[in-house]
């Protein structure tokens, strides 16, 4: 049994589907039954679990040959870092008590740093907690996900301005499509060759690094309207993030992350990492996001007209 936590997410659903195509039994772990409906249609067994509840996590990994684990960021949480640490503790305790033969953790570029990287510090905690578990262990460290830009697309489309915390706008940074991460995760779980080292560290980013200028140019080309990248001044970051609905503590995790990004600390750890590259380009991801936005806008307009 292959157990996929966060199976309804952008990465997990791709991993679950790839494993099903390979003929493997998959247990898709989700927060509620509604999330599991599409996964059940492709033949997944559905498990409902709360990552803060030790009993439900323990049940989810019963009989597992392989487990794909993650540490989701709780958006609507007053103290997301503390909540994430509790999730990590619960998952690590369950996996120590009942270790699967294979264990893959979805991690982040920069996870080798113990401090000073905002949200990425939590992925360091995840790796540290999982390292002693008696499994064939892989840390899959991904670059910044391309779909994260979806958060500012409404601003870009409405105002023709793409706000960026990447400074300067011309700075190249690694990014990756969630689909490529999910496919690689499934490939690594299916790789039954004996590991040369454990934990195995694998990194993934897109074929080409991009800048905020590239992101704005790609959006302009797809939408056929002028969109300019705007370097948000450092002193305005917290206000902008909190205005977008993030709590003070969550906003601080983001600002610390981008301070580390702009200082060059968030990158592949080349000395120990096996490097992989995704095939999906930024334009492909944005086209998919924009198509969903168009469908949602059309549906809203139709509903309002009734």
Coordinates of C-alpha atoms in Angstrom, one line a residue, residues 4 20 51 72 77-78 85 96 106 130 132 143 156 161 163 167 172 178 209 212 221 223-224 246 253 265 274:
X4 CA -0.2 9.7 0.2
X20 CA -2.5 4.3 -9.7
X51 CA -2.3 15.8 11.1
X72 CA 1.2 21.9 5.1
X77 CA -3.9 30.0 11.9
X78 CA -2.8 32.5 14.5
X85 CA 5.7 21.8 14.5
X96 CA 8.7 5.9 14.3
X106 CA 8.1 16.7 0.5
X130 CA 12.3 12.1 10.2
X132 CA 16.2 8.7 12.6
X143 CA 12.1 25.0 -5.5
X156 CA -1.9 41.8 -11.8
X161 CA 1.1 45.4 -11.9
X163 CA 3.9 42.8 -7.0
X167 CA 14.6 41.7 -5.2
X172 CA 17.0 34.7 -11.3
X178 CA 3.7 21.2 -8.6
X209 CA 15.5 29.9 -13.7
X212 CA 10.1 38.6 -11.6
X221 CA 1.9 37.3 -23.3
X223 CA -3.4 37.7 -21.3
X224 CA -2.5 40.1 -24.2
X246 CA -2.4 36.6 6.4
X253 CA 7.3 33.7 8.1
X265 CA 20.3 31.4 1.0
X274 CA 20.7 14.6 -6.7

